[in-house]
Coordinates of C-alpha atoms and ligand atoms in Angstrom, one line a residue:
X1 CA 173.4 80.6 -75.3
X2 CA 171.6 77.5 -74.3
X3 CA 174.3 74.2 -73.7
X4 CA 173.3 71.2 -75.6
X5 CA 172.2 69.0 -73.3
X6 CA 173.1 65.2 -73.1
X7 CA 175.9 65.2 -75.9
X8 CA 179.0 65.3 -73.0
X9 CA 179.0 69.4 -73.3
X10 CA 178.6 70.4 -69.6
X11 CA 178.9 74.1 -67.9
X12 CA 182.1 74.3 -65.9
X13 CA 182.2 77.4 -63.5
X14 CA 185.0 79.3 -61.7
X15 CA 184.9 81.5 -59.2
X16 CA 187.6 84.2 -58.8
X17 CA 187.8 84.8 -55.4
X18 CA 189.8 87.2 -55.7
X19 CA 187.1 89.7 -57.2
X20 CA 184.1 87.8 -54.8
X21 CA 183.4 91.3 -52.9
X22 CA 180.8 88.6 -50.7
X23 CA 177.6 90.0 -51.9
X24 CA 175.9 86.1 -51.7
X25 CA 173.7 86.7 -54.8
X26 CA 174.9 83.7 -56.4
X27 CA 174.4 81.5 -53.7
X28 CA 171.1 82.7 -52.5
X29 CA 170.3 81.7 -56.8
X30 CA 172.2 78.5 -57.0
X31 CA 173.3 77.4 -53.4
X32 CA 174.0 73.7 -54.8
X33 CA 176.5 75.1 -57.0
X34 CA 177.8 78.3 -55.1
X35 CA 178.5 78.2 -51.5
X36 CA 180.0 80.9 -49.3
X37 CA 182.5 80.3 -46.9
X38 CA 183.2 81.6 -43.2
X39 CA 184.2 85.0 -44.7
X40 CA 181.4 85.3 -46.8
X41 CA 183.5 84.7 -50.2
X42 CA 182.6 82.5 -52.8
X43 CA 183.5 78.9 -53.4
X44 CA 182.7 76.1 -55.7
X45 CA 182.9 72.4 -54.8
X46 CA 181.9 70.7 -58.2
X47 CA 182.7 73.2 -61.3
X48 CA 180.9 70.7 -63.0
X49 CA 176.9 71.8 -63.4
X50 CA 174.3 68.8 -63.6
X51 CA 171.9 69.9 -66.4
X52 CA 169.0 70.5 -64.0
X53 CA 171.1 73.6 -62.5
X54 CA 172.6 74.8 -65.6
X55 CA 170.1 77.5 -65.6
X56 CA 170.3 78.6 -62.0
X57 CA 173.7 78.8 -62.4
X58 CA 174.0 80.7 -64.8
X59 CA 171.5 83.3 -63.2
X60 CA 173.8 83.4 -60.1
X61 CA 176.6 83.7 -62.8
X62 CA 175.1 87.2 -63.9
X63 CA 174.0 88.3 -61.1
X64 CA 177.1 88.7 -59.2
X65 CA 178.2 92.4 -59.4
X66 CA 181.6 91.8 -59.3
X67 CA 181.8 89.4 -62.1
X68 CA 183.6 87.6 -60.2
X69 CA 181.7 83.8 -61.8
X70 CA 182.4 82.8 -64.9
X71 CA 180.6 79.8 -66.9
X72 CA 182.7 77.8 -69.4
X73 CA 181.3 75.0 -71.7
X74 CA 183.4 71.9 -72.1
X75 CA 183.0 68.6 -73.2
X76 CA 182.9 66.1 -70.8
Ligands
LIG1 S1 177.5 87.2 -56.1 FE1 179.7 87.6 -56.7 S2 180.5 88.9 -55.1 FE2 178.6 88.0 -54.3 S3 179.3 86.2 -53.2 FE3 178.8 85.6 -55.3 S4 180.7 85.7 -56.4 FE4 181.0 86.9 -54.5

């Protein structure tokens, strides 16, 4: 599903890093949104997606094999 874009929806992410098994997909995707840290694990410093990333996020989202992203839409 496509967010509406300039209406004050946004896509929030989280990360569980609890289930990031360090793979990197989603940052090699989206490394403005998804950044690994010295471990290798997953981290997000703005949940907060600017429209032009929405759909790079999204693909790093999906493509994590541990599920371990999920994408929320709120209303800013
Ligand atoms: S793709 Fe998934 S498992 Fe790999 S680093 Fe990103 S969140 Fe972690």
């Amino acid at each position: 599903m496509q967010a509406p874009k300039g209406n004050g929806v946004v896509l929030q992410v989280h990360a569980d890093r609890a289930r990031c098994c360090g793979y990197g997909l989603c940052a090699q995707l989206c490394p403005e949104i998804y950044k690994l840290d010295e471990n290798g694990l997953v981290y997000v410093e703005d949940a907060i997606v600017p429209p032009e990333l929405e759909e790079q996020a999204r693909e790093g989202a999906s493509a994590c094999p541990a599920e371990a992203i999920t994408i929320e839409i709120v209303t800013a």
